[in-house]
Short mmCIF file of C-alpha atoms and ligand atoms in Angstrom, two decimals:
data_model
loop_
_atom_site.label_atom_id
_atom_site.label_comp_id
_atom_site.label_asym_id
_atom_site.label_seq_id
_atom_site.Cartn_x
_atom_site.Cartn_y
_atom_site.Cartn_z
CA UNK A 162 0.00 0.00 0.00
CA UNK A 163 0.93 3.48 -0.80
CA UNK A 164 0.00 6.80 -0.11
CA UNK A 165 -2.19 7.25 -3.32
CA UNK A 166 -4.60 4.41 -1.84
CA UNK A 167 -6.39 6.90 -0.16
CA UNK A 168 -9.02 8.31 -1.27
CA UNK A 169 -8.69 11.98 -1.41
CA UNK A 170 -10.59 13.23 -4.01
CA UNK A 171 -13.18 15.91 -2.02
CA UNK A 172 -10.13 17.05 0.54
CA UNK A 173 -8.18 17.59 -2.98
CA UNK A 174 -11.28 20.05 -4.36
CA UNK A 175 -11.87 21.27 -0.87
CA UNK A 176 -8.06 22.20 -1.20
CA UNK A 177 -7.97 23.98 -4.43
CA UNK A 178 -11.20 26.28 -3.30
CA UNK A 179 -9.39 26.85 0.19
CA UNK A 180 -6.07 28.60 -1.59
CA UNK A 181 -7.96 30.67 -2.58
CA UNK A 182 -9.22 31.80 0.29
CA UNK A 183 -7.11 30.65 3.15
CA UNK A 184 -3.08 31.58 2.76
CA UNK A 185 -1.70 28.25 2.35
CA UNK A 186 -5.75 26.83 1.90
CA UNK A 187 -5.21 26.59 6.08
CA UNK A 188 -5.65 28.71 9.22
CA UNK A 189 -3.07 27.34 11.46
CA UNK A 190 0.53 25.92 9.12
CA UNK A 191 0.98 22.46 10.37
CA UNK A 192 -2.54 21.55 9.21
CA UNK A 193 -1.23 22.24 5.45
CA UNK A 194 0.86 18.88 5.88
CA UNK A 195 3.81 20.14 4.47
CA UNK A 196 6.21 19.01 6.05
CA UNK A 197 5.57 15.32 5.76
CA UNK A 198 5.24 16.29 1.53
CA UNK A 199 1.61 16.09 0.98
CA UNK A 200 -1.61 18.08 0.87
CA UNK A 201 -3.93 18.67 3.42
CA UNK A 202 -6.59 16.42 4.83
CA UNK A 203 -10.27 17.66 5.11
CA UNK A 204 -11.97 16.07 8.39
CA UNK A 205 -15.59 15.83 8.65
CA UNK A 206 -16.44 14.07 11.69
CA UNK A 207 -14.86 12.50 14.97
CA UNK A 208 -15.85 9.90 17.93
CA UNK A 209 -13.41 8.94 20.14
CA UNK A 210 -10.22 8.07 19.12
CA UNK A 211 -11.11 8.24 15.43
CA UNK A 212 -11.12 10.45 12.75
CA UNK A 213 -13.47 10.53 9.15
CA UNK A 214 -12.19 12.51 6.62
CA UNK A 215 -14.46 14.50 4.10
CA UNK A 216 -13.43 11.23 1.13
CA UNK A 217 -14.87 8.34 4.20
CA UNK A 218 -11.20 7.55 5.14
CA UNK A 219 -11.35 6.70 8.64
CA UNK A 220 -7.98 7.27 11.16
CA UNK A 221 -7.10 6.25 14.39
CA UNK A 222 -6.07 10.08 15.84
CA UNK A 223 -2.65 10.65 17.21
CA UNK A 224 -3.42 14.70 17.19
CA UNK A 225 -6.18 14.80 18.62
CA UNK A 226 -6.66 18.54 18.25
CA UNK A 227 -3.33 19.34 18.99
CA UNK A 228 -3.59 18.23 22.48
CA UNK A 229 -6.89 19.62 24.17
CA UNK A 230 -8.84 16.45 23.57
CA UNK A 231 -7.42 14.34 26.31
CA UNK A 232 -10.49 12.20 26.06
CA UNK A 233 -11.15 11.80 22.37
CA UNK A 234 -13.90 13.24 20.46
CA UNK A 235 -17.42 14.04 21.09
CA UNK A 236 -17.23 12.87 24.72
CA UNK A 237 -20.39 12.57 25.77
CA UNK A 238 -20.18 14.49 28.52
CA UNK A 239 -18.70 16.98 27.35
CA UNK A 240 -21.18 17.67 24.73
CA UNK A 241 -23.59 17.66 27.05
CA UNK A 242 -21.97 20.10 29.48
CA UNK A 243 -21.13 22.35 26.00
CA UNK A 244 -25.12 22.33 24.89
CA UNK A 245 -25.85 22.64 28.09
CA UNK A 246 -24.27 25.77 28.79
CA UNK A 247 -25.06 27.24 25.29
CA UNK A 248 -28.44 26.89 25.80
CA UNK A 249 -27.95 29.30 28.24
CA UNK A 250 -26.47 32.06 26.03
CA UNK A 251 -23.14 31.82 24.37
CA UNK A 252 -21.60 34.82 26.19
CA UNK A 253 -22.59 37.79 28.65
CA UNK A 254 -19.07 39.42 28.97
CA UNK A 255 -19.80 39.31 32.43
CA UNK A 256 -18.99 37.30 35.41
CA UNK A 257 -20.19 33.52 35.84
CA UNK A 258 -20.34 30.49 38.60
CA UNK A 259 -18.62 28.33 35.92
CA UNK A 260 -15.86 30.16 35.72
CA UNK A 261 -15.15 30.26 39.39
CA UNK A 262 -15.65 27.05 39.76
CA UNK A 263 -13.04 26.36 36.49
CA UNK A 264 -10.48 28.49 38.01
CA UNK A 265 -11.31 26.69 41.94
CA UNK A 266 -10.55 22.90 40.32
CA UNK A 267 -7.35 24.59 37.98
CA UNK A 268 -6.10 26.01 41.24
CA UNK A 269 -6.62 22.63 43.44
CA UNK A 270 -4.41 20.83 40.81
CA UNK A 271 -1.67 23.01 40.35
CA UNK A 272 0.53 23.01 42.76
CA UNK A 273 1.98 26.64 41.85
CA UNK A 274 -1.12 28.38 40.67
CA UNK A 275 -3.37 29.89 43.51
CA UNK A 276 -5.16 32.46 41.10
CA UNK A 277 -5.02 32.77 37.45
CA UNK A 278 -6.53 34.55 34.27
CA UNK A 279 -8.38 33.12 31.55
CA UNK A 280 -7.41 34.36 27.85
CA UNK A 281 -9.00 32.40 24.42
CA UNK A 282 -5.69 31.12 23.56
CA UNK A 283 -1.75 29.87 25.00
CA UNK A 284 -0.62 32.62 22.96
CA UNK A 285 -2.35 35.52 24.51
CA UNK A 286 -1.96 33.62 28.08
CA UNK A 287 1.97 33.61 27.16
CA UNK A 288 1.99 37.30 25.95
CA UNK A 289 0.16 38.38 29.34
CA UNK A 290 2.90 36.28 31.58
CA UNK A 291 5.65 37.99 29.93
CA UNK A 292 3.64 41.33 31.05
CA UNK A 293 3.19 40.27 34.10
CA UNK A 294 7.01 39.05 34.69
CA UNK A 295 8.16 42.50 32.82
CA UNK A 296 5.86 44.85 35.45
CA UNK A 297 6.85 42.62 38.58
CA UNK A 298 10.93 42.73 37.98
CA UNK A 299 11.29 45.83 36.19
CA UNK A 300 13.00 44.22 33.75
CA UNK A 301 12.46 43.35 29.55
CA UNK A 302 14.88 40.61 28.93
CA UNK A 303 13.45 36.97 28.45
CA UNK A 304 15.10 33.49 28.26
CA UNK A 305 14.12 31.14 26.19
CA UNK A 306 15.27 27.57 24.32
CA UNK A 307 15.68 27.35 20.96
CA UNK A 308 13.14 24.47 19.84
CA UNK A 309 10.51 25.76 22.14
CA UNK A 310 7.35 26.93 21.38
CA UNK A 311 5.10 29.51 23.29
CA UNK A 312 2.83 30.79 20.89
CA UNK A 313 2.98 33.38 17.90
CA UNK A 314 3.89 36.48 20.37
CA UNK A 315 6.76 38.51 18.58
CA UNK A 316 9.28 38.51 21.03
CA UNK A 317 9.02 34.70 21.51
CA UNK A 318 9.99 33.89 17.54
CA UNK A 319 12.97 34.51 18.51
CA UNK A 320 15.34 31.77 17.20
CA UNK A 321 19.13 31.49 18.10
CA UNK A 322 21.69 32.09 16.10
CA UNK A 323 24.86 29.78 16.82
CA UNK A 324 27.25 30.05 20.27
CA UNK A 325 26.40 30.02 23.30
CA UNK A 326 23.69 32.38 24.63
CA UNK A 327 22.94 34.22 21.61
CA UNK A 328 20.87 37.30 20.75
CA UNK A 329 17.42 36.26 19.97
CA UNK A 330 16.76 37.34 16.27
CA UNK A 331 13.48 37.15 14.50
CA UNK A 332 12.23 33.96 12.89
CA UNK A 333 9.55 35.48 11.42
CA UNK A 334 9.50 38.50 9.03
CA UNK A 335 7.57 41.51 10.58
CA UNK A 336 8.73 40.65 13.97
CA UNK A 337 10.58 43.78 15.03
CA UNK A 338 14.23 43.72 16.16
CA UNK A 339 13.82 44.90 19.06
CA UNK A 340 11.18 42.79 20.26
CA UNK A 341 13.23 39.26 19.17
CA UNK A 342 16.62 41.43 20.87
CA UNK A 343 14.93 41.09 24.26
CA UNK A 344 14.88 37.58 23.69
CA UNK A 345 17.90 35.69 24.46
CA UNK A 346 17.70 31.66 23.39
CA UNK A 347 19.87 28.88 24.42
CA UNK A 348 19.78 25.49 23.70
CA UNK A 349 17.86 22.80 25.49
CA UNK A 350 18.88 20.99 28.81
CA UNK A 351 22.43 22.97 27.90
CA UNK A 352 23.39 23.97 31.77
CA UNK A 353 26.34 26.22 30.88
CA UNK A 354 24.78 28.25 28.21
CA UNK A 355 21.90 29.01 30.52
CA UNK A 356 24.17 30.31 33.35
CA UNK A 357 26.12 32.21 30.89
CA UNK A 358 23.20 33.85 30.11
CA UNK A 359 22.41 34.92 33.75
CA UNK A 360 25.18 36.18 33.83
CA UNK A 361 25.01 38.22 30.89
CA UNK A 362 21.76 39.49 30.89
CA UNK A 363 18.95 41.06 33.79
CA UNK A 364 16.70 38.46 33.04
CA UNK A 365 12.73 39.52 33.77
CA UNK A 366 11.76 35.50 33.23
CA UNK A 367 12.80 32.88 31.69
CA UNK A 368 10.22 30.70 29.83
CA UNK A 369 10.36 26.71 29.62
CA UNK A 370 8.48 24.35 28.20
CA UNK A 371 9.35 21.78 31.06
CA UNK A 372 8.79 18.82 29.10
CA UNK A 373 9.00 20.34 25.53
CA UNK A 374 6.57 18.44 22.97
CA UNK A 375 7.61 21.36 20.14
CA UNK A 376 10.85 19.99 19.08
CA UNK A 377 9.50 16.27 19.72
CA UNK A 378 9.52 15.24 23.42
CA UNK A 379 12.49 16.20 24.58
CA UNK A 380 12.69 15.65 28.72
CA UNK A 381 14.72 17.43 31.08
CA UNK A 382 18.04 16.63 31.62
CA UNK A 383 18.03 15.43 35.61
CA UNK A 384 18.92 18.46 37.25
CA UNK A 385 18.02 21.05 34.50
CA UNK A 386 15.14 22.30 35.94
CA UNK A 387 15.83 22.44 39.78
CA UNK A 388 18.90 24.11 37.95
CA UNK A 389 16.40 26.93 36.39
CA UNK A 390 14.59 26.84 40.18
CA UNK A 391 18.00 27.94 41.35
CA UNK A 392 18.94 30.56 38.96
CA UNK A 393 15.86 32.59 38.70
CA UNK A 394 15.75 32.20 42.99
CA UNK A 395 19.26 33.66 43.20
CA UNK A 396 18.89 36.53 40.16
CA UNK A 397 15.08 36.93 41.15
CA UNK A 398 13.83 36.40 37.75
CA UNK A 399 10.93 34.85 37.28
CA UNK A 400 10.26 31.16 36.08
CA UNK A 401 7.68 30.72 33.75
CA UNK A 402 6.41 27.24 33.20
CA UNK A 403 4.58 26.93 30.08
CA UNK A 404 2.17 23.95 30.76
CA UNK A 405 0.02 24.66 27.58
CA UNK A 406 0.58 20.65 26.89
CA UNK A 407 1.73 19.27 30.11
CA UNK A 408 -1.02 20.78 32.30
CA UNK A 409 -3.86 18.12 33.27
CA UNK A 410 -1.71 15.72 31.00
CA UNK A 411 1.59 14.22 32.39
CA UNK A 412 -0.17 14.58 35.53
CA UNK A 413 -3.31 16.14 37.45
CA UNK A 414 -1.16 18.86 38.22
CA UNK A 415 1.21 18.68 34.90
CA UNK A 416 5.16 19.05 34.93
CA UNK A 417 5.33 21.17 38.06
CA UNK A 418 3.86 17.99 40.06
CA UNK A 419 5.80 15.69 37.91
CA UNK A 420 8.92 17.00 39.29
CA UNK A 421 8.27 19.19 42.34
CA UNK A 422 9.93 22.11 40.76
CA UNK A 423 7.20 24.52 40.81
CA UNK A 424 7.38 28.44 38.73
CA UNK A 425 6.64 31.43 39.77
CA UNK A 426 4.29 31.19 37.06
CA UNK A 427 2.67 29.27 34.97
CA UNK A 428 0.73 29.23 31.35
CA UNK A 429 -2.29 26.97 30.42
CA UNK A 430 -4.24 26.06 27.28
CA UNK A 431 -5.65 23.29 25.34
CA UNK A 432 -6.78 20.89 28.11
CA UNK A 433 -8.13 23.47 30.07
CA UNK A 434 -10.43 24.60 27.48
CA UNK A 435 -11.54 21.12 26.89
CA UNK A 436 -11.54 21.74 22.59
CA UNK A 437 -12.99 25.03 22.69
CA UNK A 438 -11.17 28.09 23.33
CA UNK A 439 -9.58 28.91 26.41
CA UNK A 440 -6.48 29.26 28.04
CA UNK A 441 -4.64 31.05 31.12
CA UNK A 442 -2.04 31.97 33.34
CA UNK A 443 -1.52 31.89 37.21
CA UNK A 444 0.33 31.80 39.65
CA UNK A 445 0.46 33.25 43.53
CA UNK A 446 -1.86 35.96 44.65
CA UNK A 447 0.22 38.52 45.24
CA UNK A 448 2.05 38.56 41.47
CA UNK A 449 -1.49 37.68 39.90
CA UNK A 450 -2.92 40.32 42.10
CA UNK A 451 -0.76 43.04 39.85
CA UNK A 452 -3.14 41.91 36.71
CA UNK A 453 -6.09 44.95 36.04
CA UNK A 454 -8.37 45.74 37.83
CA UNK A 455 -6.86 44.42 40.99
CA UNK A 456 -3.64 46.04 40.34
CA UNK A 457 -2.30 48.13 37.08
CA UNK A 458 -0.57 45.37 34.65
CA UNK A 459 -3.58 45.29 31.77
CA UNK A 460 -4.94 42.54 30.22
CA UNK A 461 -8.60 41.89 28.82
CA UNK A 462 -10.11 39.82 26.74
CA UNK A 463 -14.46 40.00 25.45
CA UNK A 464 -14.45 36.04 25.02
CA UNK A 465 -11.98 35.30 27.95
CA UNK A 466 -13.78 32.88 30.14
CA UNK A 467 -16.68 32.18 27.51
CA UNK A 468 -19.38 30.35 29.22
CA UNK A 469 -19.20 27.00 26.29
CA UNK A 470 -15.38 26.85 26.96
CA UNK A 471 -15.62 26.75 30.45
CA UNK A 472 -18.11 24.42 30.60
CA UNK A 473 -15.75 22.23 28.07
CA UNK A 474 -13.12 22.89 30.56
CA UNK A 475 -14.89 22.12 33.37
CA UNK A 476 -16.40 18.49 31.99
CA UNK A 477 -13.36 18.07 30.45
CA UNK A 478 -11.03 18.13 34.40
CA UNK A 479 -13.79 16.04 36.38
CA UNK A 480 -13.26 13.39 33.66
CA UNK A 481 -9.30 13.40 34.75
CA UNK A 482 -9.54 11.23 37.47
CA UNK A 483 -6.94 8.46 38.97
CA UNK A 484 -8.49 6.00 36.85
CA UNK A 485 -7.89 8.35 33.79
CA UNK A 486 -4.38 8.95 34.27
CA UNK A 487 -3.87 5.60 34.98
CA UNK A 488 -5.22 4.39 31.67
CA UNK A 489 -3.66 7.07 29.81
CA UNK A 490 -0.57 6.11 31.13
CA UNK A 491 -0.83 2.32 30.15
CA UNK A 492 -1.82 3.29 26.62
CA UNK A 493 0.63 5.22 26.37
CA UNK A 494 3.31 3.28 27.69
CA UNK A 495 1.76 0.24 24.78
CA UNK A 496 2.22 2.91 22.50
CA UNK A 497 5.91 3.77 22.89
CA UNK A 498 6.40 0.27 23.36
CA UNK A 499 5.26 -0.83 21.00
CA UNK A 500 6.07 1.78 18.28
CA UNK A 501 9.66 0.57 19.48
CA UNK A 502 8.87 -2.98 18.70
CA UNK A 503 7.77 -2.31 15.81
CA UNK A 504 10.90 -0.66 14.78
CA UNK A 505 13.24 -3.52 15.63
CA UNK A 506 16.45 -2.79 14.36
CA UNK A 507 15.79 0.37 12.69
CA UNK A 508 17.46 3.62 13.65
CA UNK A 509 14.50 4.84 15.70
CA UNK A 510 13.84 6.23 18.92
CA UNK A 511 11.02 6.84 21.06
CA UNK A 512 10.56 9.25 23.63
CA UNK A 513 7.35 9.17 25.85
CA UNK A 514 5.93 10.15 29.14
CA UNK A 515 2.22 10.20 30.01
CA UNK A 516 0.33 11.31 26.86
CA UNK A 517 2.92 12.41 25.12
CA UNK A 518 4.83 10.45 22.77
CA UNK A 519 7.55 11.26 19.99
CA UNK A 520 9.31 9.09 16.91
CA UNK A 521 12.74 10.27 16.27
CA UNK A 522 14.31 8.60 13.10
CA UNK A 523 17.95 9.44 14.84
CA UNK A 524 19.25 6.35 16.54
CA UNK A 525 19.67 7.54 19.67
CA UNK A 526 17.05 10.58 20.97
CA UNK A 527 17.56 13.88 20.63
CA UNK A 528 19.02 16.48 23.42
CA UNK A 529 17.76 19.68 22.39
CA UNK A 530 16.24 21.53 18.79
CA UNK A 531 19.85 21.00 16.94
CA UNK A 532 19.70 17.01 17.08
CA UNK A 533 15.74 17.16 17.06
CA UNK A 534 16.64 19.11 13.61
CA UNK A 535 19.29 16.67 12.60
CA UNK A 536 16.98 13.59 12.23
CA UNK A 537 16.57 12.10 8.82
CA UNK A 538 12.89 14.13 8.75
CA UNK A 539 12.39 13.32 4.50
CA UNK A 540 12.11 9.46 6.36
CA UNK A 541 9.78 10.35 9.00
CA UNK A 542 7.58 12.48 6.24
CA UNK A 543 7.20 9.27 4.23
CA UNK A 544 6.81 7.14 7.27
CA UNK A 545 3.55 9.30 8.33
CA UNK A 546 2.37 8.75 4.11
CA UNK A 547 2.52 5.20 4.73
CA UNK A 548 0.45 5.14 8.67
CA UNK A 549 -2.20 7.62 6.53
CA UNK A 550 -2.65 4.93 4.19
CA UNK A 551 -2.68 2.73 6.55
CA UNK A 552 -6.08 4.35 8.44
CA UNK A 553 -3.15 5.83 11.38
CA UNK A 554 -3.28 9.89 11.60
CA UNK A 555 0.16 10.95 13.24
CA UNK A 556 1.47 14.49 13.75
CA UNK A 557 2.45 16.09 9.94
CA UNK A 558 6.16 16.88 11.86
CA UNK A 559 8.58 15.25 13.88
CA UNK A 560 8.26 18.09 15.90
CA UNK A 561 5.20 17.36 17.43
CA UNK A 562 4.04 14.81 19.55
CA UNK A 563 1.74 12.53 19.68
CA UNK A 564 -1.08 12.76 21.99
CA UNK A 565 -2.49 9.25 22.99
CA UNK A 566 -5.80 10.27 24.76
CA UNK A 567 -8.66 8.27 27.46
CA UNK A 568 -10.34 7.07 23.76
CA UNK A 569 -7.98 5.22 22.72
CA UNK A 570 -8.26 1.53 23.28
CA UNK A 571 -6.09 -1.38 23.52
CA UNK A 572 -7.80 -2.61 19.93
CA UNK A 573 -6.24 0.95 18.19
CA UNK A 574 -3.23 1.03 19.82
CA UNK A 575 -2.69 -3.11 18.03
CA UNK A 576 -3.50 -1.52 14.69
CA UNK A 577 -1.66 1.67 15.14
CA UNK A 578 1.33 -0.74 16.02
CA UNK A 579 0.53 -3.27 13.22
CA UNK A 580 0.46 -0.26 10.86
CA UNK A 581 3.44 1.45 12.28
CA UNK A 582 5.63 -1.68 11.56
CA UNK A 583 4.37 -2.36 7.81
CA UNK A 584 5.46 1.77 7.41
CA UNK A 585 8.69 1.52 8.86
CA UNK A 586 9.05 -2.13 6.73
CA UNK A 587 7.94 0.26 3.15
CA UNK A 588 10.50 2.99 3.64
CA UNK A 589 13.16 2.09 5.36
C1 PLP B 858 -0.09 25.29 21.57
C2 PLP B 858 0.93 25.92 22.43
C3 PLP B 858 0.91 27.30 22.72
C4 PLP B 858 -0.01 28.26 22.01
O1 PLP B 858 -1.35 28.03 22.29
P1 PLP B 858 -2.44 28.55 21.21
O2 PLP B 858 -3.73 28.28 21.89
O3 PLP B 858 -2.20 27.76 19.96
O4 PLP B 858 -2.17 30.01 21.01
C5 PLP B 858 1.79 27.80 23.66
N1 PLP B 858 2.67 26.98 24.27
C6 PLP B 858 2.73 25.66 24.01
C7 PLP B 858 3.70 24.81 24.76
C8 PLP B 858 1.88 25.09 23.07
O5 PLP B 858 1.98 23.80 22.77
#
């Protein structure tokens, strides 16, 4: 089987009407498929674990959304709780009970987050953070790791150059200089670049993905982030944990209760919005109590805390209970398991924690962005052709992860592995 088994021929039309209309025919880039050398693929519908595209192909779901839908598709709950709410009025720009009661069970699972803000997306939540961090130290430089992703804000496309702690520079055209100069990036898990850039540089905050899932899974190095804990203690900067993915995911109280090294604050998303919009960022009282109107740092948003996201949110948390995490944990541990099996021999690795899950073709796993980037990606592009083909819908780039959810069943994760091994047999 090939790649041209599929049936594709309404996504194809849908495509050719979208370019012109859409930039790319798509309204997020990774969507476009490019980077695994095909075109785009139309959904229609979802239950569960799988996925029906617009030609009747039918995929077991490795995206999943791009992480919010921890429990599949079209939970039933959830749905409920969603039509429930909207039959109440989709938005009143004005306080609700569901959105105390959001932030009350956000706040009970994160161990570093006593009161937070709700935005529409991880982007805004990471753009307010920085704020936050700038008006509380005074200070405008940021730290970041090249690889790591925190949303489309200008100063955090910032991508290093080579050396050691290098001046961010922009990524992106029409990202100013000065806003990717306040940026400084250093590589991943890389101990002494990150002291030489204390050193250097009056950091306001540095920002970590603490288990980063945007240049593949990459883990900590043991010791790099009590090694952050330390810095930003001794320089007073502050350490912003951006638990877009990890949050309600590689734990009830994500990475900062994975590890016990908790920020001084931290950014949400996906999850927490349970598929529909939301996000936020929190932390202790008295930093959060700086954010407008309770003190002067301003931030605002008309859909922030929307009524059908909350209640997605909501539905979505009091379904993530110690019988969830414990199944999501088995399947994904039969995932990575068996995705490794299924390499044999192969020059393949597989990094994985709780719902989270990367293939690296690289022999041995990757460190940080440069070996993430140094993987024989044309491979893994044609390996993802063959799992489409072969009814399995992984991440369109090594540099995502995969996000094994409560949906997926010890039947899907046989045929993702069957699949997975009849790919890696066609192309390597
Ligand atoms: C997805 C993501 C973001 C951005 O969230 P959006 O809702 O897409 O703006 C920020 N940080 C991380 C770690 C993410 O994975």
């Amino acid at each position: 089987m090939s790649a041209s088994s599929l049936s594709d021929t309404r996504s194809s039309e849908l495509y050719r009407r979208a370019l012109h209309v859409l930039p790319g025919g798509v309204n997020s880039p990774v969507r476009a498929m490019r980077a695994i050398g095909r075109d785009p693929i139309f959904i229609e519908r979802a239950s569960g674990a799988e996925l029906t595209d617009v030609d009747g192909n039918v995929y077991v779901d490795y995206v999943c959304s791009w992480g919010p839908l921890i429990h599949g598709h079209a939970h039933p709950e959830i749905l409920e709780a969603i039509t429930a709410a909207a039959a109440n009025g989709t938005s009143f720009g004005a306080p609700t009970a569901g959105e105390v009661e959001l932030a009350e069970a956000v706040s009970a699972r994160m161990p570093a987050v006593d009161m937070l803000r709700m935005t529409s997306s991880g982007t805004e939540a990471s753009m307010s953070a920085i704020r936050l961090a700038r008006a509380a130290t005074g200070r405008e430089k940021l730290l970041k790791f090249a690889g790591a992703y925190h949303g489309h804000v200008d100063g955090l496309l910032a991508a290093a150059g080579s050396g050691l702690a290098t001046q961010g520079i922009p990524s992106s055209p029409g990202v100013p200089e000065g806003a990717a100069a306040a940026t400084v990036v250093v590589p991943w898990n890389d101990e002494e670049a990150v002291k030489a850039a204390f050193a250097e540089h009056e950091l306001a905050a540095v920002l970590v993905e603490p288990y980063p899932a945007n240049m593949g899974l990459i883990p900590p190095a043991p010791g790099f982030l009590e090694l952050l804990r330390d810095l930003c203690t001794g320089y007073e900067t502050l350490l912003v944990f951006d638990e877009v993915i990890t949050g309600f995911r590689v734990a009830p109280g994500g990475a900062q209760e994975l590890t016990g090294v908790l920020p001084d604050l931290t950014v949400m998303g996906k999850i927490i919005g349970g598929g529909l919009p939301a996000a936020a960022f929190g932390g202790p009282i008295a930093l959060m109590e700086q954010i407008a109107p309770a003190g002067e740092v301003y931030q605002a948003g008309t859909l922030s805390g929307n009524p059908l996201a909350v209640a997605a949110g909501r539905a979505t948390l009091a379904l993530l209970d110690e019988q969830a995490y414990m199944s999501l944990s088995d399947t994904t541990r039969a995932l990575a398991d068996g995705l490794r099996e299924a390499a044999g021999d192969h020059p393949i690795s597989v990094t994985s924690t709780t719902g989270l899950v990367t293939v690296f073709f690289a022999a041995e796993p990757p460190t940080d962005y440069a070996s993430a980037a140094a993987c024989d990606l044309d491979t893994y592009g044609a390996w993802c052709r063959a799992l489409l083909a072969r009814g399995v819908y992984p991440p369109a780039s090594q540099f995502e992860a995969w996000f094994p959810s409560t949906a997926h069943t010890a039947d899907h994760i046989a045929r993702t592995v069957e699949a997975a091994a009849a790919a890696f047999a066609e192309v390597l």
